[in-house]
GROMACS .gro file of C-alpha atoms in nm:
model
  223
    1MET     CA    1  -1.494  -1.024   1.368
    2HIS     CA    2  -1.589  -1.029   1.006
    3LEU     CA    3  -1.335  -0.894   0.717
    4LEU     CA    4  -1.412  -0.850   0.362
    5VAL     CA    5  -1.081  -0.911   0.135
    6LEU     CA    6  -1.071  -0.746  -0.196
    7GLY     CA    7  -0.778  -0.929  -0.403
    8ALA     CA    8  -0.813  -1.243  -0.233
    9THR     CA    9  -0.669  -1.477  -0.501
   10GLY     CA   10  -0.367  -1.244  -0.551
   11ARG     CA   11  -0.015  -1.309  -0.429
   12THR     CA   12  -0.080  -1.077  -0.109
   13GLY     CA   13  -0.442  -1.130  -0.059
   14VAL     CA   14  -0.401  -1.492  -0.011
   15TYR     CA   15  -0.195  -1.419   0.303
   16ALA     CA   16  -0.460  -1.199   0.431
   17CYS     CA   17  -0.720  -1.450   0.400
   18GLN     CA   18  -0.516  -1.714   0.546
   19TYR     CA   19  -0.394  -1.531   0.843
   20ALA     CA   20  -0.732  -1.386   0.899
   21LEU     CA   21  -0.900  -1.732   0.922
   22GLU     CA   22  -0.591  -1.840   1.160
   23GLN     CA   23  -0.694  -1.563   1.390
   24GLY     CA   24  -1.062  -1.685   1.416
   25HIS     CA   25  -1.231  -1.431   1.212
   26HIS     CA   26  -1.491  -1.470   0.948
   27VAL     CA   27  -1.367  -1.372   0.586
   28THR     CA   28  -1.547  -1.302   0.296
   29ALA     CA   29  -1.389  -1.280  -0.043
   30ILE     CA   30  -1.534  -1.126  -0.375
   31VAL     CA   31  -1.361  -1.275  -0.669
   32ARG     CA   32  -1.433  -1.305  -1.032
   33ASN     CA   33  -1.351  -1.670  -1.053
   34ILE     CA   34  -1.474  -1.869  -0.766
   35SER     CA   35  -1.284  -2.175  -0.847
   36ALA     CA   36  -0.949  -1.954  -0.814
   37ILE     CA   37  -0.989  -2.002  -0.421
   38SER     CA   38  -1.019  -2.304  -0.209
   39PRO     CA   39  -1.335  -2.337   0.025
   40ARG     CA   40  -1.262  -2.345   0.401
   41ASP     CA   41  -1.423  -2.293   0.719
   42ASN     CA   42  -1.554  -1.938   0.816
   43LEU     CA   43  -1.446  -1.828   0.440
   44THR     CA   44  -1.745  -1.713   0.221
   45ILE     CA   45  -1.666  -1.677  -0.144
   46VAL     CA   46  -1.884  -1.450  -0.352
   47ARG     CA   47  -1.853  -1.401  -0.721
   48GLY     CA   48  -1.852  -1.053  -0.824
   49SER     CA   49  -1.635  -0.745  -0.936
   50VAL     CA   50  -1.489  -0.525  -0.687
   51LEU     CA   51  -1.585  -0.232  -0.938
   52SER     CA   52  -1.944  -0.288  -0.941
   53GLU     CA   53  -2.161  -0.100  -0.697
   54GLN     CA   54  -2.434  -0.399  -0.729
   55ASP     CA   55  -2.205  -0.659  -0.663
   56MET     CA   56  -2.044  -0.487  -0.380
   57ASP     CA   57  -2.377  -0.394  -0.245
   58SER     CA   58  -2.481  -0.758  -0.255
   59VAL     CA   59  -2.184  -0.867  -0.068
   60PHE     CA   60  -2.287  -0.619   0.231
   61ARG     CA   61  -2.663  -0.714   0.227
   62SER     CA   62  -2.623  -1.098   0.239
   63ALA     CA   63  -2.349  -1.117   0.499
   64GLN     CA   64  -2.474  -1.316   0.777
   65GLU     CA   65  -2.254  -1.100   1.025
   66PRO     CA   66  -2.204  -0.740   0.973
   67ILE     CA   67  -1.869  -0.659   0.788
   68ASP     CA   68  -1.634  -0.483   1.039
   69ALA     CA   69  -1.333  -0.407   0.820
   70VAL     CA   70  -1.192  -0.442   0.462
   71VAL     CA   71  -0.843  -0.518   0.374
   72GLN     CA   72  -0.761  -0.433  -0.028
   73CYS     CA   73  -0.484  -0.601  -0.171
   74LEU     CA   74  -0.528  -0.532  -0.526
   75ASN     CA   75  -0.282  -0.447  -0.798
   76THR     CA   76  -0.279  -0.362  -1.131
   77SER     CA   77  -0.126  -0.450  -1.479
   78SER     CA   78  -0.154  -0.321  -1.846
   79LEU     CA   79  -0.464  -0.541  -1.876
   80SER     CA   80  -0.649  -0.385  -1.586
   81PRO     CA   81  -0.910  -0.085  -1.581
   82PRO     CA   82  -0.702   0.232  -1.555
   83ARG     CA   83  -0.851   0.303  -1.216
   84LEU     CA   84  -0.873  -0.042  -1.064
   85MET     CA   85  -0.725   0.017  -0.746
   86ALA     CA   86  -0.879   0.404  -0.668
   87ASP     CA   87  -1.248   0.291  -0.808
   88ALA     CA   88  -1.252  -0.055  -0.593
   89ALA     CA   89  -1.143   0.150  -0.279
   90ALA     CA   90  -1.396   0.421  -0.342
   91ASN     CA   91  -1.673   0.145  -0.410
   92VAL     CA   92  -1.601  -0.043  -0.085
   93ALA     CA   93  -1.571   0.286   0.111
   94ARG     CA   94  -1.901   0.370  -0.027
   95ALA     CA   95  -2.056   0.055   0.089
   96LEU     CA   96  -1.870   0.076   0.444
   97ARG     CA   97  -2.068   0.397   0.488
   98GLN     CA   98  -2.401   0.298   0.333
   99HIS     CA   99  -2.435  -0.043   0.523
  100ARG     CA  100  -2.249   0.057   0.863
  101SER     CA  101  -2.424  -0.126   1.146
  102ARG     CA  102  -2.246  -0.095   1.467
  103LYS     CA  103  -2.412   0.106   1.724
  104ASP     CA  104  -2.117   0.126   1.971
  105GLY     CA  105  -1.935   0.427   1.794
  106VAL     CA  106  -1.668   0.197   1.637
  107LEU     CA  107  -1.616   0.281   1.287
  108PRO     CA  108  -1.550   0.035   0.995
  109ARG     CA  109  -1.200   0.020   0.889
  110LEU     CA  110  -1.056   0.019   0.533
  111VAL     CA  111  -0.692  -0.073   0.468
  112VAL     CA  112  -0.563  -0.052   0.141
  113MET     CA  113  -0.230  -0.177   0.004
  114SER     CA  114  -0.060   0.089  -0.196
  115ALA     CA  115   0.312   0.153  -0.280
  116ILE     CA  116   0.622   0.372  -0.164
  117GLY     CA  117   0.646   0.662  -0.410
  118VAL     CA  118   0.313   0.755  -0.407
  119GLY     CA  119   0.221   1.093  -0.299
  120GLU     CA  120   0.459   1.250  -0.061
  121SER     CA  121   0.646   0.940  -0.024
  122ARG     CA  122   0.807   0.978  -0.326
  123LYS     CA  123   1.072   1.208  -0.163
  124VAL     CA  124   1.191   0.892   0.034
  125ALA     CA  125   1.126   0.626  -0.250
  126PRO     CA  126   1.443   0.428  -0.389
  127TRP     CA  127   1.590   0.608  -0.684
  128LEU     CA  128   1.510   0.279  -0.898
  129SER     CA  129   1.142   0.316  -0.818
  130ASN     CA  130   1.130   0.682  -0.914
  131LEU     CA  131   1.344   0.617  -1.226
  132LEU     CA  132   1.085   0.349  -1.329
  133VAL     CA  133   0.787   0.559  -1.271
  134ASP     CA  134   0.956   0.854  -1.473
  135TYR     CA  135   1.091   0.663  -1.783
  136HIS     CA  136   0.870   0.326  -1.806
  137SER     CA  137   0.524   0.386  -1.942
  138GLY     CA  138   0.393   0.057  -1.761
  139THR     CA  139   0.520   0.168  -1.411
  140ALA     CA  140   0.384   0.531  -1.481
  141MET     CA  141   0.025   0.377  -1.559
  142ILE     CA  142   0.026   0.177  -1.248
  143TYR     CA  143   0.136   0.482  -1.024
  144LYS     CA  144  -0.108   0.686  -1.190
  145ASP     CA  145  -0.361   0.465  -1.017
  146HIS     CA  146  -0.187   0.457  -0.698
  147ASN     CA  147  -0.192   0.830  -0.694
  148GLU     CA  148  -0.558   0.874  -0.761
  149LEU     CA  149  -0.598   0.632  -0.490
  150ASP     CA  150  -0.392   0.849  -0.231
  151GLU     CA  151  -0.551   1.180  -0.350
  152GLU     CA  152  -0.893   1.053  -0.315
  153ILE     CA  153  -0.909   0.821   0.015
  154GLU     CA  154  -0.988   1.099   0.255
  155LYS     CA  155  -1.290   1.203   0.041
  156ASN     CA  156  -1.431   0.864  -0.002
  157CYS     CA  157  -1.394   0.742   0.340
  158GLY     CA  158  -1.486   1.099   0.517
  159ALA     CA  159  -1.560   1.066   0.869
  160GLU     CA  160  -1.763   0.753   0.869
  161VAL     CA  161  -1.474   0.499   0.782
  162ASP     CA  162  -1.130   0.477   0.940
  163TRP     CA  163  -0.873   0.414   0.674
  164THR     CA  164  -0.491   0.320   0.640
  165LEU     CA  165  -0.270   0.303   0.330
  166ALA     CA  166   0.017   0.080   0.345
  167LEU     CA  167   0.278   0.215   0.136
  168ALA     CA  168   0.439  -0.123   0.068
  169VAL     CA  169   0.815  -0.123  -0.045
  170GLY     CA  170   0.917  -0.400  -0.304
  171LEU     CA  171   0.716  -0.717  -0.231
  172LYS     CA  172   0.889  -1.041  -0.240
  173ASN     CA  173   0.825  -1.406  -0.128
  174SER     CA  174   1.031  -1.456   0.213
  175GLY     CA  175   0.766  -1.580   0.443
  176ARG     CA  176   0.672  -1.402   0.802
  177LEU     CA  177   0.935  -1.139   0.884
  178PRO     CA  178   0.899  -0.850   1.127
  179VAL     CA  179   0.739  -0.542   1.011
  180ARG     CA  180   0.887  -0.183   1.054
  181THR     CA  181   0.673   0.121   0.986
  182PHE     CA  182   0.749   0.489   0.892
  183GLY     CA  183   0.573   0.783   0.791
  184PRO     CA  184   0.537   0.885   0.440
  185GLN     CA  185   0.822   1.133   0.438
  186GLU     CA  186   1.043   0.937   0.692
  187SER     CA  187   1.353   0.752   0.547
  188GLY     CA  188   1.476   0.425   0.699
  189ALA     CA  189   1.246   0.148   0.523
  190SER     CA  190   1.461  -0.121   0.354
  191TRP     CA  191   1.367  -0.205  -0.022
  192PHE     CA  192   1.194  -0.512   0.048
  193ILE     CA  193   0.869  -0.667   0.253
  194SER     CA  194   0.754  -1.001   0.214
  195ARG     CA  195   0.388  -1.046   0.094
  196GLN     CA  196   0.285  -1.238   0.406
  197SER     CA  197   0.416  -0.986   0.645
  198CYS     CA  198   0.275  -0.709   0.480
  199ALA     CA  199  -0.058  -0.882   0.426
  200GLU     CA  200  -0.069  -0.993   0.818
  201TRP     CA  201   0.020  -0.620   0.906
  202MET     CA  202  -0.265  -0.488   0.721
  203VAL     CA  203  -0.493  -0.742   0.869
  204ASP     CA  204  -0.390  -0.680   1.223
  205VAL     CA  205  -0.452  -0.291   1.168
  206ALA     CA  206  -0.792  -0.381   1.002
  207MET     CA  207  -0.897  -0.593   1.290
  208GLY     CA  208  -0.784  -0.334   1.551
  209MET     CA  209  -0.494  -0.520   1.688
  210GLU     CA  210  -0.288  -0.209   1.648
  211LYS     CA  211  -0.573   0.019   1.825
  212ASP     CA  212  -0.564   0.363   1.651
  213GLU     CA  213  -0.195   0.390   1.617
  214PHE     CA  214  -0.222   0.381   1.199
  215LYS     CA  215  -0.595   0.544   1.181
  216ASN     CA  216  -0.623   0.781   0.899
  217ARG     CA  217  -0.272   0.772   0.816
  218ARG     CA  218  -0.031   0.667   0.494
  219VAL     CA  219   0.226   0.433   0.639
  220ILE     CA  220   0.553   0.304   0.451
  221VAL     CA  221   0.587  -0.075   0.554
  222SER     CA  222   0.921  -0.260   0.536
  223ASN     CA  223   1.094  -0.556   0.668
   0.00000   0.00000   0.00000
């Protein structure tokens, strides 16, 4: 299968690319700086912006094999466009709808990394996370983007793209660990998940390894 990764040079996205390639999939990465990612077999590197409709359409049109799924591992900062995650997801969902090529009735999949505390998951988010959102302007700005993504995902995907929002708890570097999943208002998640295990879970969902268990759902993920 063919997977497109957004945020492939980030700390979580690198694991998504690596794992998908290990599983025998073809991976395309759209990046601003092509020197930031090392060439590998079955990896196509395209220079472009995830916010540009023209760049995104070019990725889909030039693909030697149709793109079956997308994993978005973007994160935002004070230097990012204010709607980086929300607009990137809207852009790639539009491209998935427009360039849909499978004739067997299987819909393309979009799996997007978000964060616990977004939308209805705020009720079960760690108190420290909610405190930062309420009183730290930088965190509040990041969560504004997350919440706009959360509010718009169904509209952007419609009935033509299967989607999953991975509401990750705190991300850390601790290797491959078992992943636990919870509904968006379900308690029990730990405070952390490793970037590697979060990325690999997202790839498994995107490539259909989890069947339809997480189809069109918001899912809290933790170790």
